[in-house]
Amino acid sequence: MAGPPPSIPRRLLAGLGVLWRVLRSNPLSLFGFVLIVVIGVVALLVVVDPPLLVPYGPQQLTGAYLQGPSSKHWFGTDANSFDIYSNVMLALPLDLGIGVLVAGTALLAGGSLGLLAGFFDAPRTVGGAASVVILRVTDVFLSFPSLILALALTRVLGLGVGPTVLAIGLTWWPFYVRLVRGEVLAVKNLPYVVAARASGVSEWRILGRHVLRNILEPVVVYFTLDIGTVLVTYSTIGFVGVASKYPGPQPEWGAMLAFYQSSGAINAYPWEVLAPGAAIFVTVFAFSLLGDGLRDILDPRTRRAFVRSTTGHEPPSEVPAATLPSGTVPSVGVSPDRGATT
Amino acid sequence: MTDPVLRVEDLSIAYTVGAGTFRAVSGVSLDLHPGKVVGIVGETGCGKSTLAQAIPRLLPEPPASIGHGRIVFRGTDLVQVPKRKLPMIRGTGIGMIFQEPLNSLNPAYRVLDQISESIRIRHYRDMGYVRTFVGGEVPFDYSKRPTATVTGSLAKGIIPDGALEEAARDRLRTRSEFRNEVLEYLRLVRINDPETILRLFPHELSGGMRQRIMIAMALSERPSVLIADEPTSALDVTIQAQVLTLMKELIDEVNTAVLFISHDLGVIAETADEVGVMYAGRIVEQGPVAEVFHDPRHPYTKALLRAAPNRYKSDGPLSAMAGNVPNLAKLPDGCAFHPRCPLARPACRAVVPPLAPLAGTSPPPDISAHKSACFFPDEVPGLP
């Protein structure tokens, strides 16, 4: 380790190595990562080249009515002879896109507002006044259940995919304001922030390097779980019937569920309902597992612990006391207290 | 008698909470000289930490506000620096060491990144990338700042001559140059195997180790004034002794002026050259540490010394001081200590006694004369 520091590609590789070891140590989160990658690739393929994975069009008559799952129709067909597997697959990019877009926008917008409201909240300053305004507006939004508010907004904004996404987006950001502000308040007066300030680190750099980095873990974990919640909310609104029309040119899981459930034949033809339901479940589940995995990676404490437990390799930290040069102050032997200290 | 590096004159600090205002620090004056340690001792809530954080202007303002007084550091009155210009004066010569070794290091970064941050800032400032404060009575010229020099026998061999000077002042340094300087500081605080420690996260280090890293961070700014706010209070006794020994050696080597805050009389006696005893925001007794502790001339100091458990005598109960620390929002009139004082007389209830030098004291150079804020200092030795 006495040589020059490793070059950037080597540092990247080393980082990927750590990532791999952390993932391998927790099979469930590894499964989540793989699932997310598979879902992402499939969604991309459906958009780029539908015939590759989708055998039939959304409203293509196959001639097979109410057939159960078979090698030809994986998830069966419905009373219109539409292929359910094709419709579930065609809905994937839309549902996934909505989940990531709404949660992502909420994270960026609500997160930035929360960051500013939490960090610049000294009373009797411009920032303090701004943070009061941000928080009161947030409270107004939070006082409504978001599903009800989104439904009400769709009455104003109109029916269809676009307005519904907008409606959910408008109700979604306040959670992030609260979450991020709370985390910032907990971190911003810790001694290491004051120490950074004392050594001349600028306020914006403190915000990014010391505050943001240390609240990242809960926020990112919440975000990945939230993608699933957005999906469920959109599907619920779709279920009520204001978002997407099914059957139609662009299928959507919630609308599919609503349509087949209302046909009243769940007992006779359960595959109609099971297929879109399972699609929602698997996607939400994958994001939950991803959230768990990300938490392990973002927190240096668990990261190290995991790497150790899987590789049996101790990070080099024990310094033999015998190496002390005589005559000097006995150095505190590095006795790492590795337990979860917080 | 040399000029002080930092002079605090008649400093008063108040907190405004809700409608109420209370004075946490009243009329404190201190001189810090290179290589000398000024200790501040007092009970919880007496204003020690407020004073420590006020000197580098780290107190959140509001709720805190500096009422009057001056903090003169290199010809600039820090009290007069406008708030938005404060970042320009930070990291330019006042280093800080904090109490909690667990929270004083950012848990997300390795030791290397923790220490190199302040080195980087200093470097960028030297290169002229960071705006520096211009103002005050004497224009503040950062390039001509007196940097702390590393001298002394222990420094020889640990840090090669000139190694702490920049390799080149006219170009940006590389990562490995920053890394090498971090290594120098880790060696300076007697860390064995710094190459390994460099890569560890704070949670992998013991409390004493973290405090060493903290000291290395503070020193890496090359401060001419070091403020240590209870640096050893969270450590157990053996580690505390090691860290104290280290600090004493470093103070000699690096030749900085130190303000050492502690509630532990033993630690202060061990470390400081001069001591100020604080009570309810005021310094009630000040002077050379041996004189103040062996011949206290303020009833509060006397009571404080008596309350300290004696490790050689175990007969009888521990003596506790009667009464409580007064509420800073409604301090008693006159001397704040009079409700608990055995010497209290009508005069004590009317007028705040000034901190006056005692007759017949001749302090060593660079150390304040023995002063007491009591009307009857000569009666104190007679107290039980």
XYZ file of C-alpha atoms in Angstrom:
726
model
C 0.000 0.000 0.000
C 3.048 2.227 -0.044
C 2.891 2.705 -3.802
C 0.951 5.363 -5.637
C -2.812 5.367 -5.078
C -4.710 3.121 -7.466
C -5.819 4.620 -10.762
C -9.453 5.467 -11.337
C -10.424 2.331 -13.323
C -8.877 0.180 -10.629
C -10.745 2.060 -7.917
C -13.949 1.531 -9.883
C -13.235 -2.175 -10.193
C -12.504 -2.388 -6.493
C -15.803 -0.615 -5.806
C -17.663 -3.078 -8.002
C -15.922 -5.895 -6.162
C -17.199 -4.580 -2.826
C -20.669 -4.196 -4.338
C -20.580 -7.796 -5.486
C -19.418 -9.088 -2.112
C -22.112 -7.152 -0.257
C -24.760 -8.443 -2.614
C -23.540 -12.002 -2.439
C -23.622 -11.859 1.337
C -27.359 -11.212 1.324
C -29.035 -13.570 -1.162
C -32.384 -11.812 -0.914
C -31.080 -8.423 -1.959
C -29.016 -10.074 -4.690
C -32.244 -11.652 -5.897
C -33.883 -8.202 -5.786
C -31.092 -6.663 -7.861
C -31.270 -9.439 -10.439
C -35.043 -9.132 -10.579
C -34.869 -5.372 -11.111
C -32.297 -5.799 -13.861
C -34.436 -8.473 -15.560
C -37.596 -6.362 -15.266
C -35.754 -3.333 -16.619
C -34.318 -5.238 -19.590
C -37.676 -6.826 -20.386
C -39.427 -3.437 -20.234
C -36.793 -1.996 -22.563
C -37.193 -4.880 -25.007
C -40.972 -4.494 -25.003
C -40.582 -0.843 -25.949
C -37.820 -1.326 -28.510
C -38.914 -4.522 -30.207
C -42.346 -5.751 -29.048
C -42.582 -8.891 -31.280
C -39.559 -10.349 -29.490
C -41.445 -10.936 -26.222
C -45.053 -10.082 -26.989
C -46.699 -12.578 -29.320
C -50.026 -10.772 -29.770
C -51.279 -7.224 -29.982
C -53.228 -5.716 -27.072
C -56.586 -6.161 -28.786
C -55.707 -8.913 -31.240
C -58.366 -11.604 -31.537
C -56.667 -14.951 -31.093
C -59.735 -17.090 -31.634
C -59.236 -18.791 -28.288
C -61.900 -17.785 -25.755
C -61.427 -18.061 -21.975
C -58.683 -20.643 -22.272
C -56.474 -21.434 -19.271
C -52.713 -21.037 -19.346
C -51.091 -23.091 -22.071
C -47.849 -23.129 -24.034
C -49.529 -20.946 -26.666
C -51.203 -18.523 -24.262
C -48.996 -18.437 -21.163
C -51.486 -16.601 -18.947
C -54.573 -17.780 -20.850
C -57.089 -15.732 -22.826
C -60.203 -13.778 -21.907
C -63.796 -13.589 -23.131
C -62.734 -11.337 -26.028
C -60.064 -13.910 -26.972
C -57.315 -11.367 -26.106
C -53.997 -12.882 -24.974
C -53.490 -11.947 -21.312
C -49.727 -12.531 -21.299
C -49.283 -10.026 -24.148
C -51.359 -7.432 -22.322
C -49.438 -7.893 -19.067
C -46.138 -7.492 -20.916
C -47.325 -4.445 -22.840
C -48.342 -2.808 -19.555
C -44.916 -3.322 -17.974
C -43.075 -0.304 -19.484
C -45.969 2.009 -18.630
C -46.337 0.878 -15.021
C -42.604 0.763 -14.396
C -42.107 4.152 -16.038
C -44.862 5.712 -13.936
C -43.410 4.279 -10.718
C -39.884 5.537 -11.359
C -40.984 8.850 -12.853
C -43.404 9.834 -10.085
C -41.228 8.637 -7.206
C -38.103 10.100 -8.861
C -39.682 13.502 -9.425
C -41.046 13.496 -5.891
C -37.594 12.582 -4.565
C -35.881 15.379 -6.469
C -38.496 18.066 -5.846
C -39.561 17.151 -2.320
C -36.048 16.106 -1.358
C -34.485 19.411 -2.438
C -37.183 21.409 -0.669
C -36.732 19.311 2.461
C -32.965 19.732 2.296
C -33.254 23.513 2.076
C -36.021 23.722 4.675
C -34.015 21.595 7.081
C -30.605 23.124 6.565
C -31.389 26.840 6.276
C -33.967 27.026 9.016
C -32.425 29.611 11.324
C -35.222 31.889 12.520
C -35.259 35.489 11.309
C -33.360 34.740 8.094
C -34.463 34.511 4.468
C -33.888 30.769 4.551
C -35.875 30.450 7.759
C -38.840 32.296 6.252
C -38.642 30.165 3.101
C -38.532 26.994 5.149
C -41.650 28.010 7.075
C -43.485 28.574 3.779
C -42.290 25.236 2.382
C -43.369 23.382 5.501
C -46.816 24.961 5.748
C -47.565 24.181 2.095
C -46.324 20.646 2.717
C -48.653 20.354 5.710
C -51.601 21.382 3.560
C -50.855 18.576 1.125
C -50.127 16.059 3.859
C -53.426 16.726 5.595
C -55.236 14.896 2.764
C -54.828 11.167 2.208
C -52.784 11.171 -0.993
C -54.988 8.657 -2.804
C -58.127 10.732 -2.189
C -56.329 13.921 -3.179
C -55.004 12.314 -6.358
C -58.469 11.053 -7.229
C -59.925 14.498 -6.641
C -57.204 16.056 -8.788
C -57.976 13.723 -11.675
C -61.491 15.218 -11.700
C -59.886 18.583 -12.363
C -57.073 17.464 -14.628
C -59.122 15.058 -16.692
C -59.009 11.361 -17.431
C -56.199 9.395 -19.000
C -52.651 8.392 -18.229
C -50.993 11.836 -18.367
C -53.364 13.685 -16.016
C -53.362 10.781 -13.574
C -49.582 10.713 -13.436
C -49.614 14.463 -12.885
C -52.216 14.096 -10.137
C -50.158 11.474 -8.301
C -46.993 13.510 -8.768
C -48.662 16.567 -7.234
C -49.617 14.616 -4.127
C -46.398 12.678 -3.789
C -43.597 15.188 -3.072
C -44.670 16.348 0.429
C -43.633 13.035 1.996
C -40.080 13.634 0.839
C -40.034 17.154 2.267
C -40.923 15.778 5.687
C -38.594 12.803 5.474
C -35.550 14.696 4.238
C -36.085 17.659 6.545
C -36.310 15.371 9.549
C -33.112 13.591 8.612
C -31.309 16.887 7.957
C -32.346 18.254 11.344
C -30.972 15.151 13.019
C -27.618 15.426 11.253
C -26.925 19.107 10.784
C -25.854 19.908 14.330
C -23.736 16.839 14.897
C -20.176 17.641 15.924
C -18.683 16.530 12.624
C -20.732 19.135 10.783
C -19.603 21.811 13.235
C -16.037 20.522 12.901
C -16.228 20.846 9.123
C -17.568 24.369 9.476
C -14.768 25.210 11.892
C -12.163 24.099 9.394
C -13.575 26.410 6.746
C -15.748 24.111 4.650
C -18.349 26.192 2.818
C -22.012 25.839 3.751
C -22.966 24.341 0.391
C -20.173 21.822 0.601
C -21.242 20.924 4.141
C -24.760 20.438 2.818
C -23.582 18.088 0.089
C -20.666 16.264 1.590
C -21.552 16.046 5.229
C -25.316 16.343 5.487
C -26.610 14.863 2.228
C -24.203 11.946 2.264
C -25.327 10.926 5.714
C -29.062 11.130 5.088
C -28.794 9.340 1.742
C -29.281 5.901 3.183
C -32.786 6.238 4.686
C -33.934 8.451 1.817
C -32.786 6.135 -0.963
C -34.239 3.130 0.826
C -37.545 4.930 1.214
C -37.400 5.885 -2.463
C -37.015 2.325 -3.737
C -39.862 1.130 -1.523
C -41.881 4.109 -2.671
C -41.654 3.121 -6.345
C -43.745 0.110 -5.419
C -46.228 2.313 -3.529
C -46.630 4.632 -6.530
C -47.270 1.605 -8.703
C -49.945 0.338 -6.364
C -51.531 3.802 -6.125
C -51.596 4.195 -9.886
C -53.063 0.729 -10.247
C -55.667 1.600 -7.612
C -56.648 4.697 -9.536
C -56.624 2.565 -12.678
C -58.847 0.098 -10.828
C -61.367 2.834 -10.095
C -61.337 3.472 -13.809
C -60.194 7.044 -14.224
C -56.660 6.422 -15.474
C -56.496 3.910 -18.286
C -59.141 2.177 -20.344
C -58.984 -1.584 -20.638
C -59.262 -3.273 -23.039
C -57.507 -0.632 -25.078
C -54.393 0.078 -27.109
C -52.266 0.654 -23.994
C -53.024 -1.881 -21.248
C -52.312 -1.155 -17.588
C -52.222 -3.606 -14.684
C -54.685 -1.839 -12.395
C -57.174 -1.345 -15.196
C -56.766 -4.995 -16.221
C -57.476 -6.126 -12.669
C -60.548 -3.918 -12.476
C -61.870 -5.108 -15.798
C -61.471 -8.829 -15.132
C -62.621 -8.580 -11.550
C -65.808 -6.833 -12.632
C -66.540 -9.646 -15.067
C -67.405 -11.635 -11.966
C -65.819 -14.858 -13.072
C -62.795 -15.049 -10.753
C -63.717 -18.550 -9.667
C -64.115 -19.870 -13.167
C -61.217 -18.047 -14.821
C -58.768 -17.064 -12.030
C -55.843 -16.536 -14.431
C -57.446 -13.349 -15.727
C -57.006 -11.662 -12.360
C -53.925 -13.512 -11.172
C -51.724 -12.442 -14.079
C -51.841 -8.630 -13.636
C -51.982 -9.039 -9.842
C -48.852 -11.137 -9.854
C -47.149 -8.624 -12.130
C -47.801 -5.823 -9.620
C -46.692 -8.029 -6.744
C -43.426 -9.117 -8.353
C -42.461 -5.566 -9.342
C -43.200 -4.112 -5.893
C -41.408 -7.026 -4.236
C -38.321 -6.515 -6.384
C -38.094 -2.867 -5.400
C -38.487 -3.714 -1.724
C -35.589 -6.145 -1.917
C -33.544 -3.559 -3.802
C -34.205 -1.093 -0.978
C -32.844 -3.509 1.596
C -29.763 -4.170 -0.503
C -29.106 -0.461 -1.030
C -29.241 0.162 2.692
C -26.521 -2.408 3.241
C -24.329 -0.785 0.624
C -24.822 2.858 1.586
C -23.988 2.434 5.245
C -20.249 1.925 5.753
C -20.955 0.088 8.985
C -23.090 -2.682 7.509
C -21.006 -2.668 4.337
C -17.869 -3.625 6.189
C -19.659 -6.085 8.405
C -21.130 -7.858 5.422
C -17.891 -8.052 3.524
C -16.234 -9.510 6.564
C -18.901 -12.075 7.202
C -18.816 -13.365 3.638
C -15.147 -13.382 2.852
C -13.856 -14.256 6.287
C -11.365 -11.506 5.589
C -10.776 -8.987 8.348
C -10.221 -5.475 7.100
C -6.686 -4.731 8.205
C -7.191 -2.887 11.413
C -5.499 -4.760 14.197
C -2.156 -3.275 15.023
C 0.034 -5.528 17.099
C 1.056 -3.700 20.231
C 4.550 -5.178 19.953
C 5.346 -2.900 17.016
C 5.355 0.122 19.317
C 8.694 1.835 19.198
C 10.050 1.986 22.702
C 10.126 5.347 24.362
C 7.103 6.748 22.614
C 3.691 7.218 24.067
C 1.923 3.896 23.926
C -0.442 4.338 21.060
C -4.001 3.344 21.638
C -4.107 -0.115 20.152
C -6.697 -0.078 17.445
C -9.436 -1.986 19.117
C -12.253 -1.466 16.713
C -15.562 -1.478 18.433
C -17.443 -2.894 15.558
C -20.790 -3.424 17.138
C -23.619 -1.343 15.845
C -22.819 1.695 17.897
C -25.694 3.880 16.934
C 6.058 39.077 27.579
C 4.971 38.333 24.048
C 1.858 39.584 22.309
C -1.082 37.228 22.621
C -2.136 35.386 19.438
C -5.723 35.766 20.441
C -7.215 38.214 22.868
C -10.747 38.039 24.189
C -11.853 41.324 25.735
C -14.930 41.717 27.889
C -16.952 39.242 25.828
C -20.659 38.839 26.504
C -22.930 36.373 24.769
C -26.686 36.085 25.152
C -29.201 33.550 23.908
C -32.658 34.629 22.883
C -35.131 31.822 23.322
C -38.755 32.701 22.774
C -39.332 36.003 24.515
C -36.611 35.481 27.095
C -32.961 36.386 26.901
C -30.281 34.971 29.061
C -26.626 35.748 29.236
C -24.479 32.659 28.888
C -21.176 34.521 29.013
C -20.603 37.886 30.683
C -17.505 40.021 30.532
C -14.932 37.314 29.884
C -11.390 38.389 29.061
C -8.578 36.051 28.092
C -5.162 36.213 26.456
C -3.835 33.197 24.573
C -0.088 32.968 24.047
C 1.805 30.523 21.797
C 2.759 27.337 23.604
C 0.648 28.202 26.630
C -2.489 26.403 27.702
C -5.338 28.315 29.249
C -7.784 26.047 31.009
C -11.410 26.911 31.632
C -13.124 24.951 34.338
C -16.638 25.048 35.671
C -19.848 23.138 36.150
C -22.221 22.158 33.393
C -24.095 25.177 32.097
C -21.594 27.788 33.230
C -20.904 28.946 29.665
C -17.666 27.068 28.946
C -18.765 25.553 25.665
C -20.518 28.717 24.557
C -17.258 30.554 25.049
C -15.345 27.873 23.122
C -17.683 28.020 20.162
C -18.012 31.787 20.193
C -14.310 32.416 19.636
C -14.248 30.992 16.091
C -17.782 32.413 15.644
C -19.311 28.937 15.419
C -22.342 29.677 17.577
C -25.586 29.672 15.651
C -26.585 33.340 15.505
C -29.521 33.557 16.188
C -30.385 32.292 18.818
C -26.998 33.328 20.195
C -25.740 36.862 19.846
C -22.523 38.513 20.900
C -23.587 41.506 22.956
C -20.332 43.323 23.306
C -16.648 42.665 23.588
C -13.902 41.893 21.133
C -12.151 38.752 19.923
C -8.946 40.009 18.414
C -7.134 37.480 16.292
C -4.224 38.715 14.191
C -5.408 42.288 14.197
C -8.953 41.440 13.165
C -11.858 41.725 15.555
C -13.774 38.530 14.791
C -16.897 39.953 16.417
C -17.102 42.563 13.667
C -16.902 40.086 10.779
C -20.303 40.038 9.060
C -22.102 36.714 9.131
C -21.879 35.972 5.435
C -18.118 36.475 5.506
C -17.568 34.051 8.371
C -16.554 31.114 6.119
C -13.630 33.243 4.934
C -12.117 33.454 8.402
C -12.711 29.838 9.315
C -9.914 27.377 8.867
C -7.422 30.216 8.895
C -5.771 29.548 12.184
C -8.255 28.509 14.867
C -8.535 24.736 15.182
C -11.117 22.918 17.251
C -11.276 19.578 19.022
C -14.667 18.388 20.188
C -15.918 16.318 23.033
C -17.674 13.372 21.441
C -15.196 11.259 19.548
C -18.031 9.192 18.104
C -19.818 12.044 16.383
C -16.889 14.301 15.593
C -15.935 12.264 12.562
C -18.201 11.903 9.566
C -19.268 8.237 9.565
C -19.421 8.085 5.780
C -15.778 8.829 5.042
C -12.484 7.110 5.603
C -9.821 8.679 7.793
C -7.936 9.778 4.664
C -10.856 11.829 3.395
C -11.651 13.274 6.807
C -8.208 14.737 7.290
C -7.487 15.668 3.709
C -10.565 17.875 3.566
C -9.069 20.511 5.822
C -5.659 20.152 4.159
C -7.331 20.689 0.813
C -9.083 23.811 2.002
C -5.833 25.220 3.329
C -4.120 24.372 0.060
C -6.814 25.995 -2.072
C -6.627 29.048 0.121
C -2.867 29.193 -0.324
C -3.406 28.903 -4.070
C -5.825 31.804 -3.971
C -8.925 29.834 -4.956
C -10.783 30.697 -1.798
C -11.650 34.280 -1.084
C -10.172 35.509 2.142
C -11.498 38.083 4.497
C -10.447 41.647 3.915
C -11.401 44.081 6.625
C -10.835 44.875 10.219
C -8.378 47.375 11.546
C -5.431 45.638 9.982
C -6.255 44.162 6.554
C -6.126 40.425 6.875
C -3.436 39.092 4.575
C -3.720 35.358 4.522
C -0.456 34.783 2.669
C 1.462 36.415 5.508
C -0.153 34.464 8.268
C 2.170 33.141 10.916
C 1.873 29.401 10.662
C 2.565 27.168 13.557
C 6.020 25.708 13.379
C 6.923 22.180 14.277
C 9.895 22.121 16.605
C 11.123 20.065 19.466
C 12.923 16.806 19.756
C 9.917 14.589 19.136
C 9.164 16.262 15.845
C 12.629 15.432 14.616
C 12.495 12.089 12.952
C 8.732 12.017 12.862
C 8.404 14.800 10.365
C 11.397 15.449 8.118
C 12.493 19.044 7.821
C 10.208 20.926 5.502
C 7.958 17.967 4.842
C 5.013 19.884 6.138
C 5.756 22.713 3.769
C 4.065 22.330 0.456
C 6.058 20.517 -2.201
C 5.204 23.323 -4.549
C 3.171 26.411 -3.841
C 2.542 27.280 -7.475
C 0.593 24.255 -8.637
C -2.327 22.179 -7.473
C -1.289 19.186 -5.486
C -1.978 15.646 -6.531
C -3.964 13.089 -4.582
C -0.849 11.321 -3.414
C 0.650 14.560 -2.132
C -2.454 15.134 -0.039
C -2.245 11.543 1.100
C 1.369 11.939 2.142
C 0.539 14.973 4.201
C -2.306 13.110 5.898
C 0.204 10.379 6.733
C 2.500 12.962 8.313
C -0.266 14.140 10.584
C -1.235 10.617 11.557
C 2.387 9.979 12.519
C 2.420 13.266 14.402
C -0.396 12.029 16.651
C 1.573 8.802 17.228
C -0.580 6.452 15.221
C 1.184 3.245 14.398
C 0.686 1.907 10.921
C -0.956 5.046 9.520
C -1.174 3.408 6.084
C -3.769 1.031 7.486
C -5.638 3.545 9.617
C -5.971 5.764 6.544
C -8.393 3.339 4.962
C -10.629 2.767 7.971
C -14.016 4.259 8.707
C -14.610 6.018 12.041
C -16.786 3.206 13.400
C -13.849 0.840 13.072
C -11.733 2.911 15.438
C -11.708 3.014 19.224
C -12.616 6.180 21.095
C -9.009 7.124 21.808
C -8.093 6.496 18.202
C -10.915 8.697 16.976
C -9.816 11.454 19.290
C -6.300 11.197 17.843
C -7.738 11.523 14.348
C -9.709 14.530 15.562
C -6.522 16.088 16.927
C -4.747 15.353 13.635
C -7.592 17.053 11.782
C -7.408 20.122 13.970
C -3.629 20.308 13.620
C -3.750 19.805 9.858
C -5.196 23.293 9.549
C -1.950 24.437 11.148
C -3.746 26.505 13.725
C -2.038 29.135 15.779
C -4.885 28.747 18.271
C -6.339 25.399 19.267
C -9.617 25.213 21.144
C -10.193 21.892 22.877
C -13.737 21.567 24.187
C -13.669 18.737 26.734
C -11.455 16.612 24.492
C -11.056 13.794 26.978
C -14.350 13.793 28.860
C -15.863 10.934 26.870
C -12.835 8.672 27.198
C -12.065 6.254 29.975
C -9.277 7.063 32.373
C -6.378 5.182 30.765
C -7.151 6.435 27.260
C -7.695 9.890 28.720
C -4.194 9.815 30.179
C -2.720 8.793 26.830
C -4.547 11.487 24.911
C -3.592 14.112 27.497
C 0.073 13.116 27.338
C -0.103 13.298 23.568
C -1.731 16.715 23.646
C 0.836 18.080 26.064
C 3.672 16.905 23.849
C 2.026 18.256 20.721
C 1.403 21.652 22.291
C 5.135 21.913 22.980
C 6.057 20.720 19.510
C 3.594 22.650 17.445
C 3.789 25.718 19.670
C 0.151 26.716 19.370
C -1.868 28.602 21.910
C -4.485 26.390 23.502
C -7.798 27.038 25.171
C -8.622 23.875 27.090
C -12.172 23.505 28.346
C -12.974 20.869 30.928
C -15.132 20.216 33.940
C -12.412 17.979 35.352
C -10.147 19.823 37.773
C -7.533 17.075 37.566
C -7.305 17.316 33.799
C -6.911 21.081 33.972
C -4.295 20.848 36.710
C -2.423 18.348 34.565
C -2.555 20.282 31.302
C -3.008 23.988 31.768
C -0.543 26.777 32.570
C -3.276 29.213 33.450
C -6.796 28.544 34.614
C -10.038 30.462 34.585
C -12.825 29.257 36.855
C -16.233 30.040 35.403
C -19.472 30.401 37.295
C -22.775 31.475 35.740
C -21.103 32.942 32.671
C -18.371 34.870 34.447
C -14.781 34.095 35.208
C -14.684 34.279 39.001
C -11.056 33.412 39.494
C -8.134 33.395 37.115
C -4.407 32.907 37.382
C -1.485 30.487 37.216
C -2.876 26.998 37.631
C -0.777 26.008 40.652
C -1.615 29.192 42.506
C -5.350 28.999 41.857
C -5.619 25.365 42.860
C -3.345 25.533 45.899
C -4.392 28.891 47.167
C -7.919 29.576 45.870
C -9.154 33.085 46.524
C -12.772 32.714 45.520
C -15.259 30.751 47.656
C -16.573 29.002 44.535
C -13.144 27.683 43.568
C -12.645 26.545 47.127
C -15.991 24.711 47.118
C -15.277 23.181 43.716
C -11.932 21.835 44.909
C -13.531 20.478 48.043
C -16.249 18.721 46.033
C -13.725 16.894 43.879
C -13.467 13.328 45.171
C -10.147 12.676 46.815
C -8.659 9.414 45.780
C -6.509 9.007 48.917
C -9.112 9.652 51.573
C -12.185 7.525 51.771
C -13.400 8.443 55.252
C -16.689 10.252 55.460
C -19.219 11.144 52.814
C -18.368 12.959 49.608
C -18.889 16.646 50.096
C -21.352 18.237 47.722
C -21.782 21.941 47.280
C -24.981 23.280 48.782
C -27.522 24.778 46.421
C -27.771 24.683 42.660
C -26.266 26.407 39.664
C -28.436 29.502 39.184
C -30.817 29.809 36.271
C -29.095 32.051 33.744
C -32.412 33.649 32.815
C -32.900 35.053 36.336
C -29.513 35.486 37.916
C -29.481 36.836 41.451
C -28.490 40.477 41.812
C -24.901 41.176 42.686
C -22.510 38.252 42.839
C -24.161 35.220 41.206
C -22.628 32.947 43.849
C -23.919 34.782 46.924
C -26.923 32.467 47.623
C -24.498 29.568 48.081
C -21.635 31.503 49.598
C -20.643 31.265 53.279
C -19.000 34.694 53.076
C -21.986 36.499 51.582
C -22.725 39.965 52.982
C -25.070 42.770 51.952
C -22.489 44.181 49.524
C -22.436 40.862 47.617
C -26.174 41.095 46.996
C -25.969 44.599 45.570
C -22.921 44.813 43.326
C -21.223 42.359 40.987
C -17.658 42.086 42.276
C -15.096 42.866 39.548
C -12.356 40.401 38.635
C -9.483 42.200 40.367
C -5.817 41.239 40.651
C -4.757 40.144 44.106
C -2.043 42.030 45.875
C 1.474 40.692 45.781
C 1.278 38.263 42.868
C 3.947 38.040 40.207
C 2.845 35.680 37.444
C 5.289 34.000 35.075
C 5.543 35.593 31.612
C 2.522 35.245 29.312
C 0.276 34.182 32.151
C -2.421 36.226 33.769
C -1.911 37.467 37.307
C -3.959 35.787 40.018
C -7.331 37.526 40.037
C -10.487 36.946 42.005
C -14.008 38.261 41.626
C -14.705 38.276 45.331
C -14.925 41.224 47.727
C -13.263 39.209 50.461
C -10.484 37.133 48.831
C -8.420 37.145 51.985
C -11.110 35.352 53.946
C -11.307 32.435 51.481
C -8.287 30.492 52.818
C -9.998 30.386 56.206
C -13.035 28.547 54.851
C -13.369 24.833 55.701
